[in-house]
Amino acid sequence: MIAFDEKQRIFKIDTRQSSYIIGIYRENYLLNLYYGAKIPDTNLWQRAKRSKSASFSPSNPNFDNEDFSTDVAPMEYSCNGSGDFGVSAFSVRNSDGNSVTDLRYVSHKIYKGKPDLGAMPCTYAAADEADTLEITTVDKVTGVEAVLIYTAFTKNGAIARSVKVTNKGKNPVDIERVFSACVDLPSADFDMITLYGRHAKERCVEKRPLGRGVQGIFSKRGVSGHSENPFAALTEKNADEDKGGVYGVNLVYSGNFEICAECDYSGTTRLIAGINPTDFLWHLEPEESFQTPEAVLVYTDKGLGEMSRIFHRLYLNNLIRGRYKSEKRPLLINNWEATSFDFDADKLVSFAERAKELGMDMLVMDDGWFGKRNDDTSSLGDWYVNEEKLPGGLGALIKRVNDLGLKFGIWFEPEMISPDSELYRAHPDWCVHVPNRDKSISRHQYVLDVSREDVRENIWAQMYHILSNYNIEYVKWDFNRNISEAGSAVLPPSRQKEFFHRFIMGTYDLMNRLTSTFPDILVENCSGGGGRFDPAMLCYSPQIWASDNTDPIERLTIQFGTSLCYPASTMGAHVSASRRTGYETKGNVALWGTFGYELDPNKLTEDEKTLVKEQVKEYHKYYDLIHYGDLYRLICPEENAYKCAWSFVSPDKNQALVTIVTMREDIGLLHILKLKGLDPDKFYTDEASGEVYSGGLLMNAGLNVSRMAEKTGESVKIFLTAN
């Protein structure tokens, strides 16, 4: 619910979990009065009173001697150059050459539902799911208008924020900084949690206390990246999985981003999230507009676990789209880890034959099917079939696979080009580059300049030819390097800093064409594993390959970290032939995700085949519980050297699936596992043992799991059903 108190000039934004309150102060300054646990009050003007730092804090000359300064006031959307010396959310360079920016309230509107953000991927909502507030602000000198957009998901607990900037003045301007969200909090006593990593070790949890000054995370790689995920949480010092105040923010964007917090001398914190201003400048002629990405904010006083579940429910219901939002996804086997580039049609068909016998639904042909591609040194950009490897072409192979009763999927890397390719020889200027500098190379490839319409048209025509002529039901979309020497051959010098944003908007355009033209194709995103795992990608692909690291023990930290804001159904997770642990643990870990296989099925022993058939049955048995249930992190791998555990609980609390993995042998240690999220008054039967326990016992007294999965790499599942 969103309401406006005209007498007090206060906006109140309520979700199920939180209240967000904004006040219009004298001379139409917008101030952040409160963001936290839900409250009934509106009159919070006393929270805005802050003492100036002597004469060093400038005042509005029209305020006489009033103790007000933008230097210390909790500004709702901080601007550069007009007395607010903190980190700025917004800065515009005007035709005079200076960057003084001063937005003031002009008008507002409140309505049911949620606006679409044009070409920008974003969350969505029906009229009964959300309310939206749009506050129009204007800089009176330049005429620049910034509409601050707030959508409250009233049934969920999340708030989506973005900004639309329009040049209403007579002269052109340049946007230097335009963040999607800015929140001023009257405390600096927080820890910051972020997700760091690298290739094959993505989204590990980093927790550190906030100190005075600016601290945070960013990407300037051209994509969200392996190194930092566009997620951060500020937590109260006593917060844990089950209690304490938590502010979470996740940016719905796949390009260069920044999330930072500034703690100042007064003991307050400003949190901002949006496009990284490094290498960014956006030129606006009169009447031109710019739409920022969307930032999703979550507050709860029930700890990190509840924060995660709010994000999960929102993304499952209001971000993921299309057929596979709710329809069961096919259980697939991918050939990459088994064959790399060394395959032909007969080998793939043999995989399909074994996969069909084991109960799988789809064969995915990965990298190496196109151009003259037999290793990673050539052919990206030449999206035609390598008939030496696949005699008779794709049609013959797909028919053989389909005749076995399996669906067929294929791999693309549309944003890349190999120097050794027909496309590069025809259009060397199509790769990302700048004049007079060497072109850095990675994995023997360059990045295509998909900010250019002619480049996108060429790539789309090639993809369309393949996808429209053959029965392909899955696409794995990969992106295997970051962007350096960033520039476009068609942008003028004054607009070169628009490149990074134009590039990612070009990617969104291609992905939108794919999903709108072929709505029945299941798309899985990938970027060297989980290098582009962000909410914007989930608007086009309901699942993202979480990591190239398929070792089940290594996957525990990756999947625990990913789960801080992304639901299980989005995490691409496969059983592979990795050497550590047996297939039972590989399967138990991969079930916490989309589940599939990444191995040579011809090499499985008879015992392993029997186990795989059981895992396939479990995939179907637990599908709804894992994909749509509530996740509870029970023992996190960062907090326990020996065991980790998690559970999924159905929304009606009638089912629960608990998984326990022993990471290291722990002879003699006692482990009592207390479950979460059950109904304390219901009685649950353990399917394996037949034992009956109350929810209250399971959550308060717990289970002794010391003798379960005792050896390193072992695991066990406990399936509970309410009587």
XYZ file of C-alpha atoms in Angstrom:
723
model
C 0.000 0.000 0.000
C 1.186 3.535 -0.797
C -0.392 6.630 0.722
C 0.273 10.379 0.753
C -0.469 12.515 3.811
C -1.138 15.936 2.273
C -1.074 17.791 5.561
C 2.314 16.447 6.622
C 3.517 16.067 3.023
C 4.684 12.523 3.690
C 4.671 9.418 1.462
C 4.282 6.037 3.161
C 5.161 2.873 1.254
C 4.132 -0.348 2.994
C 4.861 -3.975 2.175
C 4.028 -7.014 4.302
C 7.389 -6.692 6.023
C 8.445 -3.061 5.887
C 7.635 0.636 5.741
C 9.475 3.182 3.632
C 8.692 6.828 4.411
C 9.622 9.947 2.432
C 8.935 13.557 3.384
C 8.715 16.728 1.289
C 10.578 19.352 3.283
C 10.676 23.159 2.878
C 11.535 24.351 -0.632
C 10.583 20.853 -1.826
C 13.624 18.920 -0.679
C 12.896 15.176 -0.554
C 14.095 13.503 2.650
C 14.255 9.849 3.643
C 12.505 9.639 6.997
C 12.428 5.894 7.582
C 13.073 2.456 6.094
C 12.641 -0.557 8.351
C 10.129 -2.812 10.042
C 6.497 -2.016 9.293
C 5.028 0.752 11.460
C 1.602 2.482 11.477
C 2.923 6.036 12.003
C 3.635 8.707 9.415
C 4.895 11.689 11.390
C 8.610 11.025 11.525
C 9.947 14.520 10.882
C 11.952 14.374 14.098
C 14.176 11.705 12.470
C 15.307 14.215 9.847
C 16.831 16.650 12.344
C 20.614 16.547 12.028
C 23.138 19.002 13.461
C 25.254 20.898 10.960
C 29.033 20.726 11.122
C 29.505 24.412 12.041
C 29.940 26.700 9.041
C 31.339 23.849 6.956
C 27.839 22.588 6.158
C 26.251 24.993 3.632
C 22.643 26.082 4.109
C 19.879 27.178 1.772
C 19.986 31.004 1.873
C 16.189 31.160 2.065
C 16.097 29.244 5.345
C 17.406 32.096 7.538
C 19.146 30.521 10.536
C 17.411 27.160 10.413
C 19.655 24.240 11.265
C 19.218 22.493 7.887
C 21.861 21.503 5.374
C 21.929 18.992 2.539
C 25.341 18.056 3.950
C 23.712 16.280 6.884
C 20.045 15.824 5.927
C 18.892 12.311 4.903
C 18.485 13.128 1.207
C 16.169 10.773 -0.620
C 18.110 10.991 -3.895
C 21.493 12.608 -3.346
C 22.729 15.107 -5.927
C 26.208 16.337 -6.680
C 27.532 19.834 -6.148
C 24.752 21.523 -4.159
C 25.949 21.040 -0.605
C 25.535 17.290 -0.223
C 29.149 16.152 0.143
C 28.360 12.450 0.510
C 28.559 9.936 -2.293
C 26.159 11.134 -4.997
C 23.399 9.185 -6.676
C 22.893 11.758 -9.442
C 25.051 14.212 -11.306
C 24.425 16.068 -14.555
C 26.949 18.216 -16.412
C 25.095 21.126 -17.929
C 25.795 23.330 -20.951
C 27.835 25.700 -18.770
C 30.273 22.867 -18.126
C 29.625 22.463 -14.388
C 28.042 19.496 -12.616
C 26.000 21.244 -9.939
C 22.724 19.313 -9.695
C 19.761 20.044 -7.428
C 16.562 18.013 -7.799
C 13.417 19.216 -6.006
C 9.931 17.738 -5.729
C 7.366 18.927 -8.294
C 4.525 16.406 -8.336
C 3.642 12.773 -7.847
C 1.193 10.041 -8.774
C 0.169 6.792 -7.087
C -1.417 3.896 -8.949
C -2.062 0.158 -8.846
C 0.298 -2.264 -10.551
C 3.766 -1.655 -11.906
C 5.135 0.156 -14.957
C 7.113 -1.536 -17.685
C 10.578 -0.032 -18.120
C 10.681 -0.234 -21.898
C 13.697 -2.152 -23.189
C 15.126 -2.489 -19.672
C 14.503 -5.913 -18.077
C 12.620 -5.614 -14.812
C 10.139 -7.195 -12.443
C 6.428 -7.152 -13.272
C 3.179 -7.233 -11.296
C -0.573 -7.337 -11.696
C -2.725 -4.557 -10.293
C -3.545 -6.532 -7.151
C 0.107 -7.421 -6.464
C 1.731 -4.025 -6.260
C 1.314 -0.279 -5.884
C 3.562 2.292 -7.540
C 4.612 5.799 -6.557
C 6.212 8.104 -9.108
C 7.758 11.281 -7.704
C 8.667 13.879 -10.314
C 11.651 16.044 -9.430
C 13.256 18.822 -11.472
C 16.513 20.732 -11.490
C 15.240 24.264 -12.161
C 18.456 25.516 -13.769
C 18.920 22.788 -16.379
C 15.298 21.694 -16.646
C 16.371 18.089 -16.157
C 13.504 15.977 -14.828
C 14.073 12.817 -12.784
C 11.084 10.625 -12.016
C 11.794 8.466 -8.968
C 9.823 5.231 -9.348
C 8.934 3.051 -6.343
C 6.918 -0.149 -6.618
C 5.847 -1.919 -3.420
C 5.081 -5.603 -3.820
C 2.413 -5.537 -1.166
C 2.072 -9.319 -0.822
C 5.784 -9.963 -0.776
C 7.955 -7.510 1.140
C 10.122 -6.118 -1.659
C 10.367 -2.634 -3.161
C 11.605 -2.022 -6.703
C 13.220 1.323 -7.482
C 14.380 2.988 -10.662
C 14.751 6.467 -12.145
C 13.721 7.907 -15.487
C 15.619 11.053 -16.500
C 14.325 13.385 -19.211
C 15.983 16.543 -20.460
C 13.152 19.072 -20.308
C 15.534 21.980 -20.780
C 16.568 23.864 -23.891
C 20.199 22.747 -23.946
C 21.861 19.335 -24.103
C 23.218 17.809 -20.897
C 25.419 14.850 -19.966
C 24.461 12.419 -17.210
C 27.586 11.589 -15.217
C 26.030 9.528 -12.422
C 22.555 8.032 -12.258
C 22.035 5.413 -9.577
C 18.827 3.428 -9.318
C 18.425 3.616 -5.547
C 19.715 5.716 -2.660
C 18.847 4.995 0.986
C 20.026 7.042 3.974
C 20.034 5.085 7.248
C 20.501 6.738 10.687
C 23.144 4.238 11.843
C 26.589 3.023 10.837
C 26.524 -0.076 13.024
C 26.188 -2.605 10.199
C 28.006 -5.502 8.651
C 28.088 -5.689 4.861
C 27.589 -9.019 3.125
C 28.571 -9.398 -0.534
C 29.229 -12.276 -2.943
C 32.753 -12.440 -4.347
C 34.486 -15.059 -6.493
C 36.291 -16.029 -9.643
C 35.842 -18.550 -12.427
C 34.878 -21.911 -10.893
C 34.476 -20.362 -7.439
C 31.586 -17.930 -7.792
C 29.434 -16.163 -5.181
C 31.317 -16.938 -1.989
C 30.008 -15.060 1.042
C 32.071 -12.090 2.273
C 31.086 -10.432 5.545
C 32.839 -7.371 6.932
C 31.983 -4.572 9.349
C 31.290 -1.175 7.839
C 33.885 1.443 8.679
C 33.974 5.186 8.133
C 34.280 6.115 4.476
C 33.069 4.509 1.260
C 33.109 0.744 0.825
C 31.402 -1.578 -1.601
C 31.611 -3.599 -4.788
C 31.616 -2.895 -8.504
C 32.202 -4.326 -11.952
C 33.781 -2.573 -14.905
C 34.130 -5.772 -16.941
C 31.198 -5.012 -19.236
C 29.153 -7.700 -17.454
C 28.106 -8.334 -13.879
C 31.014 -10.780 -13.663
C 32.506 -13.590 -11.583
C 34.344 -11.260 -9.191
C 31.380 -9.551 -7.530
C 27.665 -10.203 -7.858
C 25.273 -7.197 -8.003
C 23.942 -8.036 -4.543
C 24.714 -6.650 -1.094
C 23.128 -6.759 2.336
C 23.571 -4.504 5.338
C 22.886 -6.428 8.526
C 22.540 -5.385 12.127
C 25.347 -6.703 14.311
C 23.175 -9.359 15.950
C 21.600 -10.565 12.699
C 21.896 -14.176 11.582
C 19.832 -16.587 9.499
C 16.798 -16.298 11.771
C 16.786 -12.911 13.457
C 17.927 -9.312 13.185
C 17.449 -6.460 10.766
C 18.682 -6.966 7.204
C 18.640 -4.594 4.230
C 19.182 -6.423 0.935
C 19.685 -4.888 -2.509
C 19.966 -6.666 -5.859
C 20.432 -4.788 -9.137
C 18.479 -6.022 -12.161
C 21.341 -5.316 -14.546
C 23.996 -7.315 -16.412
C 26.519 -4.574 -17.157
C 28.937 -2.447 -15.153
C 27.441 -1.824 -11.712
C 28.315 -0.352 -8.342
C 26.822 -0.916 -4.895
C 28.464 1.071 -2.147
C 27.841 2.285 1.387
C 29.259 5.463 2.891
C 29.457 5.855 6.662
C 30.134 9.463 7.631
C 31.281 11.339 10.722
C 27.725 11.658 12.051
C 27.258 7.889 12.331
C 24.878 7.489 9.389
C 25.043 5.266 6.313
C 24.130 6.014 2.711
C 23.615 2.994 0.450
C 23.485 3.465 -3.318
C 23.117 0.945 -6.146
C 23.172 1.393 -9.905
C 25.278 1.730 -13.035
C 28.995 2.108 -12.358
C 29.842 5.749 -13.191
C 33.366 4.741 -14.256
C 33.474 4.886 -18.073
C 29.869 6.089 -18.160
C 28.487 9.310 -19.600
C 25.104 9.648 -21.286
C 24.275 12.551 -23.576
C 20.703 13.861 -23.593
C 19.412 16.275 -26.160
C 16.237 18.200 -25.231
C 13.279 15.809 -24.701
C 15.491 12.707 -24.735
C 15.191 10.260 -21.824
C 17.290 7.683 -20.014
C 15.876 4.817 -17.945
C 18.017 3.292 -15.210
C 18.009 -0.388 -14.330
C 15.855 -1.487 -11.445
C 17.125 -2.070 -7.915
C 15.194 -4.513 -5.727
C 15.237 -3.615 -2.024
C 14.239 -5.966 0.784
C 14.041 -5.233 4.494
C 13.181 -7.767 7.165
C 13.803 -8.007 10.891
C 13.764 -11.819 10.663
C 17.321 -12.361 9.468
C 19.113 -13.404 6.303
C 16.975 -16.478 5.758
C 13.769 -14.497 5.477
C 15.492 -11.900 3.281
C 16.453 -14.709 0.894
C 12.952 -16.159 0.841
C 11.489 -12.739 -0.016
C 13.882 -12.434 -2.960
C 13.125 -16.019 -4.021
C 9.351 -15.551 -3.983
C 9.606 -12.281 -5.871
C 11.820 -13.711 -8.595
C 9.736 -16.868 -8.974
C 6.472 -14.908 -9.233
C 7.419 -11.493 -10.622
C 10.675 -11.772 -12.589
C 10.952 -15.125 -14.373
C 8.743 -15.318 -17.452
C 7.508 -17.675 -20.094
C 6.582 -21.294 -20.429
C 9.119 -22.610 -17.941
C 8.195 -20.249 -15.153
C 5.748 -22.918 -13.989
C 6.092 -25.864 -16.387
C 8.448 -28.662 -15.382
C 11.748 -28.328 -17.205
C 13.293 -31.239 -19.101
C 16.013 -33.249 -17.355
C 18.979 -32.892 -19.665
C 22.415 -34.346 -20.294
C 25.131 -32.069 -21.722
C 28.133 -33.517 -23.569
C 30.725 -30.828 -22.725
C 32.567 -32.344 -19.772
C 32.496 -35.764 -21.421
C 33.748 -34.814 -24.890
C 34.846 -31.176 -25.045
C 35.192 -30.567 -28.830
C 35.841 -34.234 -29.633
C 32.488 -35.554 -30.788
C 30.558 -36.548 -33.853
C 26.966 -37.463 -34.592
C 27.370 -41.140 -33.705
C 28.923 -40.335 -30.331
C 26.121 -37.907 -29.480
C 23.463 -40.410 -30.533
C 25.092 -43.038 -28.297
C 24.784 -40.540 -25.421
C 21.124 -40.070 -26.296
C 20.482 -43.818 -26.347
C 21.924 -44.277 -22.866
C 20.180 -41.118 -21.611
C 16.825 -42.437 -22.796
C 17.426 -45.740 -21.008
C 18.203 -43.823 -17.806
C 15.011 -41.721 -18.003
C 16.396 -38.374 -19.172
C 14.460 -35.972 -21.403
C 16.965 -34.022 -23.496
C 20.420 -34.143 -25.093
C 22.311 -30.846 -25.296
C 25.106 -30.458 -27.853
C 27.601 -27.943 -26.491
C 30.452 -25.997 -28.126
C 32.022 -27.310 -31.340
C 29.174 -27.942 -33.792
C 29.677 -24.936 -36.115
C 32.109 -23.454 -38.660
C 35.399 -25.387 -38.534
C 35.392 -25.477 -34.740
C 37.510 -28.332 -33.352
C 39.069 -26.303 -30.535
C 38.612 -22.820 -29.101
C 40.768 -21.012 -31.682
C 38.226 -20.445 -34.446
C 34.732 -19.978 -35.863
C 32.827 -17.914 -33.288
C 30.509 -15.810 -35.418
C 30.168 -18.504 -38.112
C 26.914 -20.078 -36.988
C 26.541 -22.720 -39.693
C 26.858 -26.466 -39.200
C 30.224 -28.247 -39.374
C 29.165 -31.093 -41.648
C 32.528 -32.833 -41.392
C 31.687 -33.433 -37.743
C 27.953 -33.837 -38.265
C 27.355 -35.514 -41.673
C 23.926 -34.688 -42.976
C 23.817 -31.577 -40.828
C 21.712 -30.717 -37.806
C 18.517 -32.083 -39.272
C 19.846 -35.632 -39.497
C 21.289 -35.559 -35.965
C 18.186 -34.041 -34.395
C 15.924 -36.565 -36.124
C 17.987 -39.437 -34.716
C 17.773 -37.958 -31.224
C 14.057 -37.144 -31.520
C 13.330 -40.656 -32.829
C 14.715 -41.979 -29.545
C 12.140 -39.871 -27.706
C 14.526 -37.149 -26.522
C 14.417 -33.402 -27.023
C 17.455 -31.608 -28.476
C 19.333 -28.530 -27.291
C 22.240 -26.506 -28.647
C 24.994 -24.070 -27.559
C 25.586 -20.518 -28.869
C 27.972 -17.710 -27.944
C 26.315 -14.893 -29.897
C 28.285 -11.920 -28.500
C 31.707 -13.290 -29.489
C 33.855 -13.494 -32.616
C 37.027 -15.437 -33.404
C 39.836 -13.726 -35.345
C 39.910 -16.958 -37.354
C 36.373 -16.762 -38.698
C 34.633 -15.864 -41.916
C 32.711 -13.157 -40.071
C 35.868 -11.456 -38.772
C 37.558 -11.580 -42.157
C 34.498 -9.911 -43.679
C 33.954 -7.369 -40.864
C 37.082 -6.792 -38.748
C 35.606 -3.533 -37.425
C 32.700 -5.418 -35.826
C 34.705 -6.445 -32.799
C 34.966 -4.201 -29.743
C 38.098 -2.072 -30.108
C 39.507 1.450 -29.968
C 41.810 3.139 -32.515
C 45.582 2.758 -32.297
C 45.592 0.183 -29.507
C 46.203 -3.546 -29.531
C 43.109 -5.711 -29.187
C 43.394 -7.838 -26.064
C 42.465 -11.450 -26.670
C 41.045 -14.022 -24.296
C 40.230 -17.648 -25.091
C 41.328 -16.806 -28.636
C 38.323 -14.536 -29.115
C 37.159 -10.945 -29.312
C 33.832 -9.471 -28.236
C 31.342 -8.481 -30.931
C 30.039 -4.936 -30.788
C 26.386 -5.789 -30.246
C 25.678 -2.144 -29.467
C 25.540 -1.880 -33.282
C 22.271 -2.699 -34.983
C 23.978 -4.090 -38.100
C 25.977 -6.535 -35.972
C 22.870 -7.671 -34.118
C 20.978 -8.134 -37.378
C 23.701 -10.397 -38.749
C 23.943 -12.554 -35.629
C 20.186 -12.767 -35.236
C 19.752 -13.815 -38.887
C 22.222 -16.669 -38.346
C 20.571 -17.782 -35.110
C 17.091 -17.506 -36.599
C 18.081 -19.696 -39.545
C 19.222 -22.464 -37.202
C 16.384 -22.209 -34.696
C 13.561 -21.864 -37.225
C 14.672 -24.767 -39.413
C 15.347 -27.419 -36.792
C 13.492 -28.861 -33.816
C 15.628 -27.221 -31.133
C 13.979 -26.911 -27.713
C 16.810 -25.543 -25.561
C 19.533 -22.922 -26.058
C 22.574 -22.509 -23.833
C 23.725 -18.882 -24.273
C 27.382 -18.431 -23.282
C 29.720 -15.438 -22.799
C 33.338 -16.434 -22.234
C 35.381 -13.275 -21.785
C 35.151 -9.738 -20.408
C 35.402 -6.481 -22.338
C 38.624 -4.509 -22.653
C 39.565 -1.636 -25.000
C 35.903 -0.705 -24.849
C 34.719 1.333 -27.793
C 32.556 1.252 -30.876
C 33.555 2.131 -34.427
C 30.215 3.870 -35.031
C 29.923 6.074 -31.935
C 31.318 9.635 -32.117
C 34.089 10.553 -29.628
C 31.655 12.473 -27.422
C 29.509 9.357 -26.950
C 32.148 6.650 -26.495
C 31.380 6.445 -22.764
C 27.883 5.299 -23.689
C 29.359 2.089 -25.103
C 29.128 -0.218 -22.082
C 25.446 0.511 -21.495
C 24.647 0.360 -25.201
C 26.418 -3.009 -25.367
C 24.327 -4.614 -22.649
C 21.143 -3.120 -24.105
C 22.152 -4.745 -27.405
C 22.465 -8.068 -25.601
C 19.006 -7.584 -24.089
C 17.646 -6.852 -27.567
C 19.047 -10.122 -28.926
C 17.760 -12.102 -25.966
C 14.333 -10.513 -26.267
C 14.199 -11.482 -29.944
C 15.088 -15.056 -29.047
C 12.517 -15.427 -26.267
C 9.704 -13.623 -28.081
C 10.241 -15.360 -31.432
C 10.725 -18.808 -29.902
C 8.743 -18.706 -26.636
C 8.787 -22.508 -26.244
C 12.580 -22.762 -26.198
C 14.136 -23.161 -22.751
C 17.076 -20.742 -22.484
C 19.913 -21.308 -20.026
C 22.396 -18.505 -19.515
C 26.084 -19.098 -18.978
C 29.241 -17.000 -18.792
C 32.232 -19.194 -18.147
C 29.917 -20.747 -15.603
C 28.319 -18.158 -13.333
C 29.945 -14.982 -14.653
C 26.657 -13.322 -15.570
C 24.376 -14.575 -12.812
C 22.077 -11.614 -12.214
C 18.337 -10.839 -12.095
C 18.270 -9.229 -15.554
C 19.392 -12.493 -17.167
C 16.527 -14.242 -15.380
C 14.097 -12.115 -17.390
C 15.213 -14.078 -20.467
C 16.431 -17.395 -19.074
C 14.743 -19.022 -16.072
C 17.995 -20.785 -15.223
C 21.694 -19.856 -15.281
C 24.647 -22.247 -15.197
C 25.877 -21.597 -11.662
C 29.524 -22.585 -12.171
C 31.835 -24.601 -14.394
C 32.944 -26.255 -11.167
C 30.735 -29.326 -10.775
C 32.628 -30.867 -7.856
C 29.882 -31.383 -5.239
C 31.958 -30.257 -2.252
C 33.080 -27.078 -4.028
C 29.505 -26.524 -5.168
C 28.318 -26.205 -1.555
C 29.829 -22.737 -0.987
C 28.777 -21.665 -4.503
C 25.162 -22.731 -4.022
C 24.904 -21.458 -0.448
C 26.156 -18.034 -1.564
C 23.965 -17.946 -4.662
C 20.928 -18.743 -2.524
C 21.241 -15.476 -0.607
C 19.083 -13.887 -3.282
C 18.512 -16.394 -6.122
C 16.018 -19.306 -5.890
C 16.960 -22.952 -6.439
C 15.119 -23.144 -9.769
C 17.545 -20.605 -11.269
C 20.752 -22.494 -10.406
C 22.050 -24.731 -13.185
C 23.457 -27.776 -11.366
C 24.570 -31.092 -12.863
C 25.912 -34.458 -11.787
C 29.329 -34.859 -13.366
C 32.169 -37.383 -13.395
C 34.164 -35.309 -10.893
C 36.468 -37.497 -8.847
C 35.452 -36.483 -5.312
C 32.463 -38.206 -3.674
C 30.205 -40.880 -5.060
C 27.224 -40.379 -7.296
C 24.836 -40.266 -4.343
C 26.328 -37.010 -3.022
C 26.739 -35.630 -6.531
C 23.023 -36.149 -7.041
C 21.994 -34.782 -3.651
C 23.921 -31.551 -4.239
C 22.714 -31.169 -7.838
C 19.090 -31.608 -6.709
C 19.486 -28.155 -5.109
C 19.156 -26.621 -8.554
C 17.876 -27.417 -12.025
C 19.453 -30.914 -11.953
C 20.925 -32.692 -14.960
C 23.988 -34.634 -16.081
C 27.354 -33.640 -17.523
C 29.175 -36.920 -18.240
C 29.581 -39.835 -20.632
C 26.683 -42.189 -19.844
C 28.436 -44.990 -21.718
C 31.064 -45.113 -18.954
C 28.635 -45.676 -16.101
C 28.780 -49.032 -14.330
C 25.616 -51.065 -13.857
C 25.446 -49.985 -10.203
C 25.866 -46.346 -11.228
C 23.136 -46.687 -13.845
C 20.794 -48.042 -11.178
C 21.614 -45.086 -8.929
C 21.082 -42.592 -11.783
C 17.652 -44.085 -12.481
C 16.761 -43.533 -8.815
C 18.024 -39.948 -9.009
C 15.841 -39.330 -12.057
C 12.834 -40.551 -10.056
C 13.809 -38.248 -7.188
C 14.091 -35.306 -9.583
C 10.423 -35.745 -10.471
C 9.353 -36.593 -6.929
C 10.909 -33.511 -5.324
C 10.627 -31.096 -8.265
C 7.825 -28.895 -6.926
C 9.166 -28.933 -3.381
C 12.623 -27.745 -4.472
C 11.546 -25.354 -7.212
C 8.675 -23.673 -5.378
C 9.258 -24.448 -1.690
C 10.946 -22.250 0.916
C 14.680 -22.695 1.441
C 16.209 -22.860 4.913
C 19.990 -22.818 5.252
C 20.546 -25.012 8.328
C 24.342 -25.347 8.567
C 26.363 -23.056 6.316
C 29.730 -24.360 5.044
C 31.487 -21.126 6.079
C 30.381 -21.649 9.678
C 31.065 -25.360 10.183
C 34.214 -27.202 9.163
C 32.538 -30.605 8.979
C 28.905 -30.679 7.916
C 26.519 -28.493 6.013
C 22.764 -28.864 5.678
C 19.762 -27.222 4.052
C 16.071 -27.939 3.642
C 13.112 -27.130 1.445
C 9.677 -26.786 3.032
C 6.482 -26.740 0.981
C 4.347 -23.570 1.234
C 1.646 -25.501 3.117
C 4.313 -26.939 5.484
C 3.201 -30.497 4.737
C 6.505 -31.636 3.230
C 10.174 -31.045 3.924
C 13.338 -32.347 2.291
C 16.493 -32.091 4.401
C 19.956 -32.694 2.922
C 23.117 -33.178 4.991
C 26.620 -33.369 3.500
C 29.795 -34.250 5.378
C 32.591 -32.092 4.012
C 35.237 -33.495 6.384
C 35.216 -36.490 8.674
C 34.319 -35.544 12.246
C 34.803 -38.620 14.431
C 33.341 -38.159 17.882
C 31.640 -34.805 17.395
C 27.975 -34.437 18.331
C 25.731 -32.819 15.726
C 22.174 -31.881 16.691
C 20.350 -30.482 13.658
C 17.398 -28.184 14.378
C 15.045 -27.831 11.436
C 13.234 -24.640 10.443
C 10.015 -23.551 8.791
C 7.810 -26.453 9.909
C 4.442 -26.260 11.628
C 5.170 -26.903 15.322
C 1.740 -28.481 15.825
C 1.939 -30.937 12.929
C 3.448 -34.418 13.141
C 5.880 -35.490 10.429
C 6.849 -38.985 9.322
C 10.419 -39.695 8.228
C 9.916 -41.665 5.001
C 13.090 -43.738 5.436
C 12.810 -44.716 9.111
C 9.073 -44.439 9.712
C 9.739 -42.374 12.831
C 7.150 -39.704 13.668
C 8.147 -36.325 15.117
C 6.267 -33.132 15.868
C 7.341 -30.003 14.089
C 8.026 -28.527 17.493
C 10.456 -31.327 18.352
C 12.230 -31.115 15.001
C 12.708 -27.352 15.318
C 13.464 -27.049 19.043
C 15.011 -30.330 20.206
C 16.330 -31.293 16.790
C 17.683 -34.534 15.338
C 20.962 -36.216 16.222
C 22.674 -36.483 12.831
C 26.134 -37.360 14.162
C 26.002 -40.886 12.709
C 24.490 -39.812 9.411
C 26.846 -39.463 6.441
C 29.845 -40.010 8.690
C 32.624 -40.156 6.106
C 34.044 -37.319 4.039
C 31.956 -36.753 0.930
C 28.953 -38.721 2.118
C 25.454 -37.292 2.256
C 21.932 -38.170 3.255
C 18.417 -36.917 2.555
C 15.545 -36.899 5.046
C 12.063 -36.611 3.540
C 9.308 -35.641 5.951
C 5.564 -35.638 5.322
C 2.871 -34.324 7.632
C 0.389 -36.910 8.937
